[in-house]
Amino acid sequence: MVAASFLLLIATCCFFLVTHARRQAGQAAARCVPKERDALLDFKHGINDTGHPLASWQRRHDCCSWEGVSCSHRTGNVLKLDLSAVTEDYPYSALGGQLSSSLLHLEHLECLDLGWFNQTGPNNNNVEFMGSMKNLRQLHLSGSLFSGSIPPQLANLSKLEYLDLSWTSFSGRVPPELGNISTLQHLDLGNMQDTYSLDISWLTHLHKLAYLDISSVNLTMVASDWPHVLNTLPSLEVLNLGNCALPSTNQTLRHLNLTMIVQLDLSFNYLYRPLESCWFWNITTVESLLLSQTYLYGSFPSTLARLTSLVWLDFSGNASAATMLVDLKDLCALEHLNLDGSLAQGNIKYLVEKLPHATTTHKVNGVGNCSTLYLIDISNNNLTGHIPSSVANISPILTYLDLSGNNLTGVIPQEMGNSTLGYLDLHSNRLSGQIHVIPRNLNFLDISSNFLSGPLPSHFGAPNLQDLILSTNLITGRVPQSICELHNLAFLDLANNFLEGAFPQCFGMPGLVFLQLSNNSLSDIFPSFLQRCSNLAFLDLSWNKFYGTLPLWIGEMMNMQFLLLSHNLFCGHIPIKITNLRQLRHLNLASNNISGAIPWSLSNLKWKSLDLSRNNLYGQIPPSLSDLTYLCDMDLSYNNLTGRIPPGRQLDTLYTENPSMYDGNHGLCGPPLQRNCSSCGNSGEKGNQTTSERDSETIFFYFGLGSGFTVGLWVAFCTLLFKKTWRIRYYRLFDRAYDSVFVFVVVTWLRLARQATCLVDAATGLVQRSANN
């Protein structure tokens, strides 16, 4: 017995040793086949190896160790060529060039991936040879720049199981010959350029097809029985027909074979039929149902409540023509619900009650707690009523809630402050009351265009907030200092309120990109903390009471694109350093007290709009402004500008669109104005000459006046000094004049004092008589 066991142990050990030896020998022998190595090198010769992702492709190395090449461990034949994986570590080095038919020498190749290949050269459709790669099972060409029509030769690939041509530059008709590849399981023709199909009956031959994406393929001319064609593909799990211009048709199917579909996309097709008539409501396996902009209308069918596997429901953008009366509480797998712009009306309270809740009692057997809902978008649906406090407790993981564009009234429930929301949009409703506590996890908050009143909260309590939009409300008071605690804030909009006082000096907002404070009553000098906001691209302080000069450091805000400071009390000159802002495209300084000349270097920027109207600017218009070809709007009206208007086609076009752009500048002349420069002193030169002549005349007048006064004074003084008799007579005359004036003043003063005393006595008597009566 012991001997038998010993022999069995020895035999087992020998078996493993032999197996290991064969494996080692096989691996040692499984080196690159020379013919296939040469074919790969020939292929590389036509490739633009920018960034050198194919640096490992060297003759001295075994080709089975090259990047993107996989070989058989037994024979050494190349089985897989994946060039999309090669460039994953080289994001700026996508492969391109001219494909070589030398790949045909890879006779055992089963998988070819040329995703995002940039085909160049005289023949951008050099892919027909791929139809001769008989052993190919997977062909990935997604994102590649192959032009022309889809090669019908691909139908010769009798073993092909996976074909991906999505996002390529192929155009024209989809070849029906693809229906001959009966082994296909995955077919992706989505999002190609200008592709169409006149008939999809060829799909009926692909019985093994599990994945079909023909989104953006024009199917306008397809027969109206297209649902019946698809119903012949019982293995389908994913069906994407988005943006195919599918014809509206009777959607009824007597017998549904599509019982395995997990993902169905019919979005962006004008189906325009009653919701209840659609065939897909009976697919109980569906997890993702995309019906946005299909213009289906009417009531949702009761069968929707039976889609208990549904995770994603998108029924947005359907012209507010549907009604939701179905109880969805049993859809405990639902994570994403988007009904934006699709419901005709309803009360938000009843709609929220129909949704699955974390505490729902309508649970399906075998399904856990209904706590998976993380996104709800029911915006733009004409919903009425107060926001129910329960909306914040629908799910403990609810992070996205959009109720904007409805007719909601009342106050914002304080229970929302305890929610897990990260995105909350309530704009364009009729909400009132004061903002109290906001959810701590928020990073986006929009309550604009409502009727909120009172001051801003003294403590925001959302340290991760990035976007805060409270514009167009009735908010009063000062902006609290606590707003400076929002260190991650990038977008702040407080416009169109009744805020007053100075804006806090928030030196802890380095990431601020957008600041909108217009149409309030804020007053202060130009906010100095903005000097540290190096990322600021949009600044609007218009229609406030800001004052003082514009700081010189404004020229250091290098990312600024919009600078809107109109209707304030700013004064001083336009800082010359503002021309350092190479990204600046829109500047509005209208209705301030800006003075000085227009900096000639303003023309160095690529302006789109420039408004300097209603200030105290003087001097000439810089001639180089006529070279601004990107300029779409300019207003220089109501200043003190002088001289000839610079000629130029761009300025002439702007004047045609806005004939008042030069109004209020009486010193301007020349086309397109009717004021001739010759009548104004030949434009700028004669205008300046006239001004100089007037200045010379004024100086000469005052010089003559001063000289005459000095000469006359000295003549009178010298006469009195040397003529004693005249001097005595002058002093006697002066004494008599002084005595007369003194007597006149004293007598007049006593007479006025006596009259005043009489008036006071009369008034006192009148008061006493009135009191006695």
PDB file of N, CA, C and O in Angstrom, residues 525-586:
ATOM      1  N   ILE A 525     -14.624 102.474  -2.910  1.00  0.00           N
ATOM      2  CA  ILE A 525     -13.656 102.587  -3.988  1.00  0.00           C
ATOM      3  C   ILE A 525     -13.566 101.244  -4.705  1.00  0.00           C
ATOM      4  O   ILE A 525     -14.171 100.261  -4.281  1.00  0.00           O
ATOM      5  N   PHE A 526     -12.831 101.202  -5.791  1.00  0.00           N
ATOM      6  CA  PHE A 526     -12.673  99.953  -6.539  1.00  0.00           C
ATOM      7  C   PHE A 526     -12.142  98.879  -5.588  1.00  0.00           C
ATOM      8  O   PHE A 526     -11.111  99.077  -4.930  1.00  0.00           O
ATOM      9  N   PRO A 527     -12.851  97.713  -5.454  1.00  0.00           N
ATOM     10  CA  PRO A 527     -12.485  96.710  -4.442  1.00  0.00           C
ATOM     11  C   PRO A 527     -11.031  96.259  -4.576  1.00  0.00           C
ATOM     12  O   PRO A 527     -10.634  95.686  -5.587  1.00  0.00           O
ATOM     13  N   SER A 528     -10.268  96.499  -3.513  1.00  0.00           N
ATOM     14  CA  SER A 528      -8.831  96.208  -3.578  1.00  0.00           C
ATOM     15  C   SER A 528      -8.524  94.718  -3.518  1.00  0.00           C
ATOM     16  O   SER A 528      -7.469  94.281  -3.995  1.00  0.00           O
ATOM     17  N   PHE A 529      -9.447  93.914  -2.945  1.00  0.00           N
ATOM     18  CA  PHE A 529      -9.156  92.484  -2.847  1.00  0.00           C
ATOM     19  C   PHE A 529      -9.107  91.812  -4.211  1.00  0.00           C
ATOM     20  O   PHE A 529      -8.554  90.714  -4.357  1.00  0.00           O
ATOM     21  N   LEU A 530      -9.672  92.471  -5.233  1.00  0.00           N
ATOM     22  CA  LEU A 530      -9.672  91.872  -6.566  1.00  0.00           C
ATOM     23  C   LEU A 530      -8.268  91.769  -7.150  1.00  0.00           C
ATOM     24  O   LEU A 530      -8.048  91.028  -8.111  1.00  0.00           O
ATOM     25  N   GLN A 531      -7.320  92.498  -6.559  1.00  0.00           N
ATOM     26  CA  GLN A 531      -5.951  92.421  -7.052  1.00  0.00           C
ATOM     27  C   GLN A 531      -5.388  91.014  -6.903  1.00  0.00           C
ATOM     28  O   GLN A 531      -4.520  90.592  -7.672  1.00  0.00           O
ATOM     29  N   ARG A 532      -5.903  90.258  -5.926  1.00  0.00           N
ATOM     30  CA  ARG A 532      -5.427  88.898  -5.703  1.00  0.00           C
ATOM     31  C   ARG A 532      -6.231  87.860  -6.490  1.00  0.00           C
ATOM     32  O   ARG A 532      -5.898  86.678  -6.446  1.00  0.00           O
ATOM     33  N   CYS A 533      -7.276  88.289  -7.149  1.00  0.00           N
ATOM     34  CA  CYS A 533      -8.113  87.363  -7.929  1.00  0.00           C
ATOM     35  C   CYS A 533      -7.560  87.268  -9.343  1.00  0.00           C
ATOM     36  O   CYS A 533      -8.108  87.845 -10.291  1.00  0.00           O
ATOM     37  N   SER A 534      -6.475  86.552  -9.483  1.00  0.00           N
ATOM     38  CA  SER A 534      -5.768  86.513 -10.761  1.00  0.00           C
ATOM     39  C   SER A 534      -6.538  85.776 -11.848  1.00  0.00           C
ATOM     40  O   SER A 534      -6.228  85.922 -13.033  1.00  0.00           O
ATOM     41  N   ASN A 535      -7.546  84.972 -11.462  1.00  0.00           N
ATOM     42  CA  ASN A 535      -8.322  84.221 -12.451  1.00  0.00           C
ATOM     43  C   ASN A 535      -9.574  84.952 -12.913  1.00  0.00           C
ATOM     44  O   ASN A 535     -10.317  84.430 -13.754  1.00  0.00           O
ATOM     45  N   LEU A 536      -9.829  86.132 -12.369  1.00  0.00           N
ATOM     46  CA  LEU A 536     -11.064  86.851 -12.676  1.00  0.00           C
ATOM     47  C   LEU A 536     -11.141  87.190 -14.163  1.00  0.00           C
ATOM     48  O   LEU A 536     -10.243  87.798 -14.730  1.00  0.00           O
ATOM     49  N   ALA A 537     -12.256  86.764 -14.790  1.00  0.00           N
ATOM     50  CA  ALA A 537     -12.446  86.999 -16.223  1.00  0.00           C
ATOM     51  C   ALA A 537     -13.637  87.894 -16.495  1.00  0.00           C
ATOM     52  O   ALA A 537     -13.710  88.512 -17.567  1.00  0.00           O
ATOM     53  N   PHE A 538     -14.585  87.969 -15.554  1.00  0.00           N
ATOM     54  CA  PHE A 538     -15.798  88.771 -15.748  1.00  0.00           C
ATOM     55  C   PHE A 538     -16.030  89.594 -14.493  1.00  0.00           C
ATOM     56  O   PHE A 538     -16.174  89.042 -13.400  1.00  0.00           O
ATOM     57  N   LEU A 539     -16.090  90.924 -14.644  1.00  0.00           N
ATOM     58  CA  LEU A 539     -16.353  91.824 -13.520  1.00  0.00           C
ATOM     59  C   LEU A 539     -17.371  92.867 -13.949  1.00  0.00           C
ATOM     60  O   LEU A 539     -17.156  93.603 -14.905  1.00  0.00           O
ATOM     61  N   ASP A 540     -18.506  92.905 -13.234  1.00  0.00           N
ATOM     62  CA  ASP A 540     -19.563  93.869 -13.535  1.00  0.00           C
ATOM     63  C   ASP A 540     -19.942  94.599 -12.245  1.00  0.00           C
ATOM     64  O   ASP A 540     -20.562  94.027 -11.355  1.00  0.00           O
ATOM     65  N   LEU A 541     -19.543  95.862 -12.141  1.00  0.00           N
ATOM     66  CA  LEU A 541     -19.893  96.719 -11.005  1.00  0.00           C
ATOM     67  C   LEU A 541     -20.840  97.837 -11.425  1.00  0.00           C
ATOM     68  O   LEU A 541     -21.047  98.793 -10.674  1.00  0.00           O
ATOM     69  N   SER A 542     -21.443  97.740 -12.587  1.00  0.00           N
ATOM     70  CA  SER A 542     -22.240  98.835 -13.141  1.00  0.00           C
ATOM     71  C   SER A 542     -23.483  99.118 -12.316  1.00  0.00           C
ATOM     72  O   SER A 542     -23.973  98.261 -11.574  1.00  0.00           O
ATOM     73  N   TRP A 543     -23.973 100.345 -12.456  1.00  0.00           N
ATOM     74  CA  TRP A 543     -25.191 100.812 -11.784  1.00  0.00           C
ATOM     75  C   TRP A 543     -25.088 100.658 -10.266  1.00  0.00           C
ATOM     76  O   TRP A 543     -25.946 100.092  -9.608  1.00  0.00           O
ATOM     77  N   ASN A 544     -24.001 101.183  -9.714  1.00  0.00           N
ATOM     78  CA  ASN A 544     -23.809 101.254  -8.276  1.00  0.00           C
ATOM     79  C   ASN A 544     -23.303 102.649  -7.932  1.00  0.00           C
ATOM     80  O   ASN A 544     -23.514 103.598  -8.703  1.00  0.00           O
ATOM     81  N   LYS A 545     -22.646 102.787  -6.795  1.00  0.00           N
ATOM     82  CA  LYS A 545     -22.133 104.087  -6.355  1.00  0.00           C
ATOM     83  C   LYS A 545     -20.649 103.996  -6.040  1.00  0.00           C
ATOM     84  O   LYS A 545     -20.159 104.669  -5.126  1.00  0.00           O
ATOM     85  N   PHE A 546     -19.933 103.172  -6.768  1.00  0.00           N
ATOM     86  CA  PHE A 546     -18.495 103.086  -6.582  1.00  0.00           C
ATOM     87  C   PHE A 546     -17.854 104.400  -7.043  1.00  0.00           C
ATOM     88  O   PHE A 546     -18.315 105.025  -8.003  1.00  0.00           O
ATOM     89  N   TYR A 547     -16.786 104.781  -6.379  1.00  0.00           N
ATOM     90  CA  TYR A 547     -16.174 106.076  -6.663  1.00  0.00           C
ATOM     91  C   TYR A 547     -14.650 105.945  -6.619  1.00  0.00           C
ATOM     92  O   TYR A 547     -14.095 104.880  -6.362  1.00  0.00           O
ATOM     93  N   GLY A 548     -13.978 107.065  -6.866  1.00  0.00           N
ATOM     94  CA  GLY A 548     -12.518 107.089  -6.856  1.00  0.00           C
ATOM     95  C   GLY A 548     -11.942 106.784  -8.225  1.00  0.00           C
ATOM     96  O   GLY A 548     -12.652 106.608  -9.213  1.00  0.00           O
ATOM     97  N   THR A 549     -10.644 106.710  -8.265  1.00  0.00           N
ATOM     98  CA  THR A 549      -9.956 106.437  -9.527  1.00  0.00           C
ATOM     99  C   THR A 549      -9.791 104.937  -9.730  1.00  0.00           C
ATOM    100  O   THR A 549      -9.825 104.156  -8.782  1.00  0.00           O
ATOM    101  N   LEU A 550      -9.609 104.563 -10.965  1.00  0.00           N
ATOM    102  CA  LEU A 550      -9.348 103.165 -11.276  1.00  0.00           C
ATOM    103  C   LEU A 550      -7.898 102.861 -10.919  1.00  0.00           C
ATOM    104  O   LEU A 550      -6.989 103.599 -11.307  1.00  0.00           O
ATOM    105  N   PRO A 551      -7.639 101.782 -10.169  1.00  0.00           N
ATOM    106  CA  PRO A 551      -6.268 101.504  -9.702  1.00  0.00           C
ATOM    107  C   PRO A 551      -5.347 101.101 -10.855  1.00  0.00           C
ATOM    108  O   PRO A 551      -5.784 100.530 -11.857  1.00  0.00           O
ATOM    109  N   LEU A 552      -4.075 101.394 -10.677  1.00  0.00           N
ATOM    110  CA  LEU A 552      -3.107 101.035 -11.700  1.00  0.00           C
ATOM    111  C   LEU A 552      -2.956  99.520 -11.823  1.00  0.00           C
ATOM    112  O   LEU A 552      -2.685  99.004 -12.913  1.00  0.00           O
ATOM    113  N   TRP A 553      -3.161  98.789 -10.698  1.00  0.00           N
ATOM    114  CA  TRP A 553      -2.989  97.339 -10.743  1.00  0.00           C
ATOM    115  C   TRP A 553      -4.084  96.642 -11.540  1.00  0.00           C
ATOM    116  O   TRP A 553      -4.031  95.414 -11.718  1.00  0.00           O
ATOM    117  N   ILE A 554      -5.049  97.402 -12.031  1.00  0.00           N
ATOM    118  CA  ILE A 554      -6.077  96.776 -12.862  1.00  0.00           C
ATOM    119  C   ILE A 554      -5.460  96.170 -14.117  1.00  0.00           C
ATOM    120  O   ILE A 554      -6.004  95.230 -14.705  1.00  0.00           O
ATOM    121  N   GLY A 555      -4.281  96.680 -14.489  1.00  0.00           N
ATOM    122  CA  GLY A 555      -3.576  96.129 -15.642  1.00  0.00           C
ATOM    123  C   GLY A 555      -2.883  94.815 -15.367  1.00  0.00           C
ATOM    124  O   GLY A 555      -2.255  94.243 -16.258  1.00  0.00           O
ATOM    125  N   GLU A 556      -2.977  94.302 -14.116  1.00  0.00           N
ATOM    126  CA  GLU A 556      -2.353  93.033 -13.760  1.00  0.00           C
ATOM    127  C   GLU A 556      -3.354  91.877 -13.807  1.00  0.00           C
ATOM    128  O   GLU A 556      -2.969  90.730 -13.575  1.00  0.00           O
ATOM    129  N   MET A 557      -4.633  92.163 -14.082  1.00  0.00           N
ATOM    130  CA  MET A 557      -5.668  91.123 -14.097  1.00  0.00           C
ATOM    131  C   MET A 557      -5.690  90.502 -15.490  1.00  0.00           C
ATOM    132  O   MET A 557      -6.561  90.769 -16.320  1.00  0.00           O
ATOM    133  N   MET A 558      -4.722  89.634 -15.728  1.00  0.00           N
ATOM    134  CA  MET A 558      -4.408  89.203 -17.083  1.00  0.00           C
ATOM    135  C   MET A 558      -5.477  88.316 -17.722  1.00  0.00           C
ATOM    136  O   MET A 558      -5.480  88.138 -18.939  1.00  0.00           O
ATOM    137  N   ASN A 559      -6.388  87.753 -16.942  1.00  0.00           N
ATOM    138  CA  ASN A 559      -7.430  86.890 -17.512  1.00  0.00           C
ATOM    139  C   ASN A 559      -8.741  87.632 -17.762  1.00  0.00           C
ATOM    140  O   ASN A 559      -9.724  87.020 -18.189  1.00  0.00           O
ATOM    141  N   MET A 560      -8.757  88.927 -17.482  1.00  0.00           N
ATOM    142  CA  MET A 560      -9.986  89.705 -17.620  1.00  0.00           C
ATOM    143  C   MET A 560     -10.436  89.784 -19.081  1.00  0.00           C
ATOM    144  O   MET A 560      -9.666  90.109 -19.973  1.00  0.00           O
ATOM    145  N   GLN A 561     -11.727  89.464 -19.293  1.00  0.00           N
ATOM    146  CA  GLN A 561     -12.318  89.555 -20.618  1.00  0.00           C
ATOM    147  C   GLN A 561     -13.472  90.545 -20.667  1.00  0.00           C
ATOM    148  O   GLN A 561     -13.694  91.187 -21.687  1.00  0.00           O
ATOM    149  N   PHE A 562     -14.225  90.663 -19.564  1.00  0.00           N
ATOM    150  CA  PHE A 562     -15.337  91.604 -19.470  1.00  0.00           C
ATOM    151  C   PHE A 562     -15.081  92.529 -18.292  1.00  0.00           C
ATOM    152  O   PHE A 562     -14.972  92.064 -17.152  1.00  0.00           O
ATOM    153  N   LEU A 563     -15.004  93.842 -18.538  1.00  0.00           N
ATOM    154  CA  LEU A 563     -14.832  94.828 -17.476  1.00  0.00           C
ATOM    155  C   LEU A 563     -15.921  95.886 -17.649  1.00  0.00           C
ATOM    156  O   LEU A 563     -15.839  96.747 -18.522  1.00  0.00           O
ATOM    157  N   LEU A 564     -16.966  95.787 -16.817  1.00  0.00           N
ATOM    158  CA  LEU A 564     -18.159  96.617 -16.960  1.00  0.00           C
ATOM    159  C   LEU A 564     -18.313  97.478 -15.706  1.00  0.00           C
ATOM    160  O   LEU A 564     -18.669  96.977 -14.637  1.00  0.00           O
ATOM    161  N   LEU A 565     -18.045  98.784 -15.838  1.00  0.00           N
ATOM    162  CA  LEU A 565     -18.019  99.698 -14.692  1.00  0.00           C
ATOM    163  C   LEU A 565     -18.917 100.906 -14.913  1.00  0.00           C
ATOM    164  O   LEU A 565     -18.767 101.923 -14.249  1.00  0.00           O
ATOM    165  N   SER A 566     -19.883 100.819 -15.788  1.00  0.00           N
ATOM    166  CA  SER A 566     -20.697 101.978 -16.158  1.00  0.00           C
ATOM    167  C   SER A 566     -21.617 102.422 -15.020  1.00  0.00           C
ATOM    168  O   SER A 566     -21.904 101.662 -14.090  1.00  0.00           O
ATOM    169  N   HIS A 567     -22.078 103.690 -15.119  1.00  0.00           N
ATOM    170  CA  HIS A 567     -23.051 104.267 -14.201  1.00  0.00           C
ATOM    171  C   HIS A 567     -22.592 104.161 -12.749  1.00  0.00           C
ATOM    172  O   HIS A 567     -23.285 103.634 -11.882  1.00  0.00           O
ATOM    173  N   ASN A 568     -21.392 104.674 -12.514  1.00  0.00           N
ATOM    174  CA  ASN A 568     -20.855 104.816 -11.168  1.00  0.00           C
ATOM    175  C   ASN A 568     -20.311 106.226 -11.014  1.00  0.00           C
ATOM    176  O   ASN A 568     -20.701 107.123 -11.770  1.00  0.00           O
ATOM    177  N   LEU A 569     -19.420 106.421 -10.074  1.00  0.00           N
ATOM    178  CA  LEU A 569     -18.851 107.747  -9.810  1.00  0.00           C
ATOM    179  C   LEU A 569     -17.333 107.718  -9.951  1.00  0.00           C
ATOM    180  O   LEU A 569     -16.634 108.506  -9.312  1.00  0.00           O
ATOM    181  N   PHE A 570     -16.821 106.838 -10.790  1.00  0.00           N
ATOM    182  CA  PHE A 570     -15.381 106.759 -10.981  1.00  0.00           C
ATOM    183  C   PHE A 570     -14.881 108.033 -11.670  1.00  0.00           C
ATOM    184  O   PHE A 570     -15.578 108.617 -12.513  1.00  0.00           O
ATOM    185  N   CYS A 571     -13.672 108.432 -11.310  1.00  0.00           N
ATOM    186  CA  CYS A 571     -13.078 109.640 -11.891  1.00  0.00           C
ATOM    187  C   CYS A 571     -11.630 109.348 -12.272  1.00  0.00           C
ATOM    188  O   CYS A 571     -11.149 108.227 -12.162  1.00  0.00           O
ATOM    189  N   GLY A 572     -10.943 110.393 -12.705  1.00  0.00           N
ATOM    190  CA  GLY A 572      -9.555 110.220 -13.113  1.00  0.00           C
ATOM    191  C   GLY A 572      -9.428 109.741 -14.546  1.00  0.00           C
ATOM    192  O   GLY A 572     -10.406 109.662 -15.298  1.00  0.00           O
ATOM    193  N   HIS A 573      -8.224 109.412 -14.926  1.00  0.00           N
ATOM    194  CA  HIS A 573      -7.923 109.002 -16.288  1.00  0.00           C
ATOM    195  C   HIS A 573      -8.134 107.489 -16.454  1.00  0.00           C
ATOM    196  O   HIS A 573      -8.201 106.736 -15.475  1.00  0.00           O
ATOM    197  N   ILE A 574      -8.237 107.066 -17.706  1.00  0.00           N
ATOM    198  CA  ILE A 574      -8.222 105.630 -18.016  1.00  0.00           C
ATOM    199  C   ILE A 574      -6.792 105.140 -17.834  1.00  0.00           C
ATOM    200  O   ILE A 574      -5.878 105.635 -18.493  1.00  0.00           O
ATOM    201  N   PRO A 575      -6.570 104.187 -16.921  1.00  0.00           N
ATOM    202  CA  PRO A 575      -5.183 103.734 -16.684  1.00  0.00           C
ATOM    203  C   PRO A 575      -4.555 103.192 -17.964  1.00  0.00           C
ATOM    204  O   PRO A 575      -5.134 102.345 -18.646  1.00  0.00           O
ATOM    205  N   ILE A 576      -3.377 103.692 -18.279  1.00  0.00           N
ATOM    206  CA  ILE A 576      -2.717 103.258 -19.501  1.00  0.00           C
ATOM    207  C   ILE A 576      -2.385 101.772 -19.447  1.00  0.00           C
ATOM    208  O   ILE A 576      -2.329 101.079 -20.473  1.00  0.00           O
ATOM    209  N   LYS A 577      -2.223 101.228 -18.214  1.00  0.00           N
ATOM    210  CA  LYS A 577      -1.863  99.812 -18.071  1.00  0.00           C
ATOM    211  C   LYS A 577      -3.027  98.878 -18.376  1.00  0.00           C
ATOM    212  O   LYS A 577      -2.841  97.665 -18.406  1.00  0.00           O
ATOM    213  N   ILE A 578      -4.209  99.433 -18.590  1.00  0.00           N
ATOM    214  CA  ILE A 578      -5.342  98.583 -18.936  1.00  0.00           C
ATOM    215  C   ILE A 578      -5.105  97.890 -20.276  1.00  0.00           C
ATOM    216  O   ILE A 578      -5.697  96.850 -20.561  1.00  0.00           O
ATOM    217  N   THR A 579      -4.207  98.455 -21.064  1.00  0.00           N
ATOM    218  CA  THR A 579      -3.899  97.850 -22.363  1.00  0.00           C
ATOM    219  C   THR A 579      -3.012  96.621 -22.219  1.00  0.00           C
ATOM    220  O   THR A 579      -2.727  95.949 -23.209  1.00  0.00           O
ATOM    221  N   ASN A 580      -2.581  96.311 -20.975  1.00  0.00           N
ATOM    222  CA  ASN A 580      -1.830  95.074 -20.747  1.00  0.00           C
ATOM    223  C   ASN A 580      -2.740  93.856 -20.714  1.00  0.00           C
ATOM    224  O   ASN A 580      -2.263  92.718 -20.745  1.00  0.00           O
ATOM    225  N   LEU A 581      -4.056  94.091 -20.615  1.00  0.00           N
ATOM    226  CA  LEU A 581      -5.020  92.992 -20.498  1.00  0.00           C
ATOM    227  C   LEU A 581      -5.302  92.430 -21.884  1.00  0.00           C
ATOM    228  O   LEU A 581      -6.279  92.800 -22.543  1.00  0.00           O
ATOM    229  N   ARG A 582      -4.465  91.524 -22.345  1.00  0.00           N
ATOM    230  CA  ARG A 582      -4.544  91.025 -23.709  1.00  0.00           C
ATOM    231  C   ARG A 582      -5.805  90.218 -23.969  1.00  0.00           C
ATOM    232  O   ARG A 582      -6.187  90.023 -25.123  1.00  0.00           O
ATOM    233  N   GLN A 583      -6.451  89.720 -22.911  1.00  0.00           N
ATOM    234  CA  GLN A 583      -7.677  88.950 -23.090  1.00  0.00           C
ATOM    235  C   GLN A 583      -8.927  89.826 -23.057  1.00  0.00           C
ATOM    236  O   GLN A 583     -10.030  89.341 -23.332  1.00  0.00           O
ATOM    237  N   LEU A 584      -8.785  91.104 -22.707  1.00  0.00           N
ATOM    238  CA  LEU A 584      -9.940  91.979 -22.552  1.00  0.00           C
ATOM    239  C   LEU A 584     -10.630  92.207 -23.892  1.00  0.00           C
ATOM    240  O   LEU A 584     -10.005  92.608 -24.871  1.00  0.00           O
ATOM    241  N   ARG A 585     -11.935  91.953 -23.924  1.00  0.00           N
ATOM    242  CA  ARG A 585     -12.711  92.100 -25.150  1.00  0.00           C
ATOM    243  C   ARG A 585     -13.869  93.081 -24.999  1.00  0.00           C
ATOM    244  O   ARG A 585     -14.364  93.603 -25.999  1.00  0.00           O
ATOM    245  N   HIS A 586     -14.317  93.324 -23.756  1.00  0.00           N
ATOM    246  CA  HIS A 586     -15.476  94.183 -23.532  1.00  0.00           C
ATOM    247  C   HIS A 586     -15.144  95.153 -22.401  1.00  0.00           C
ATOM    248  O   HIS A 586     -14.856  94.736 -21.277  1.00  0.00           O
TER     249      HIS A 586
END
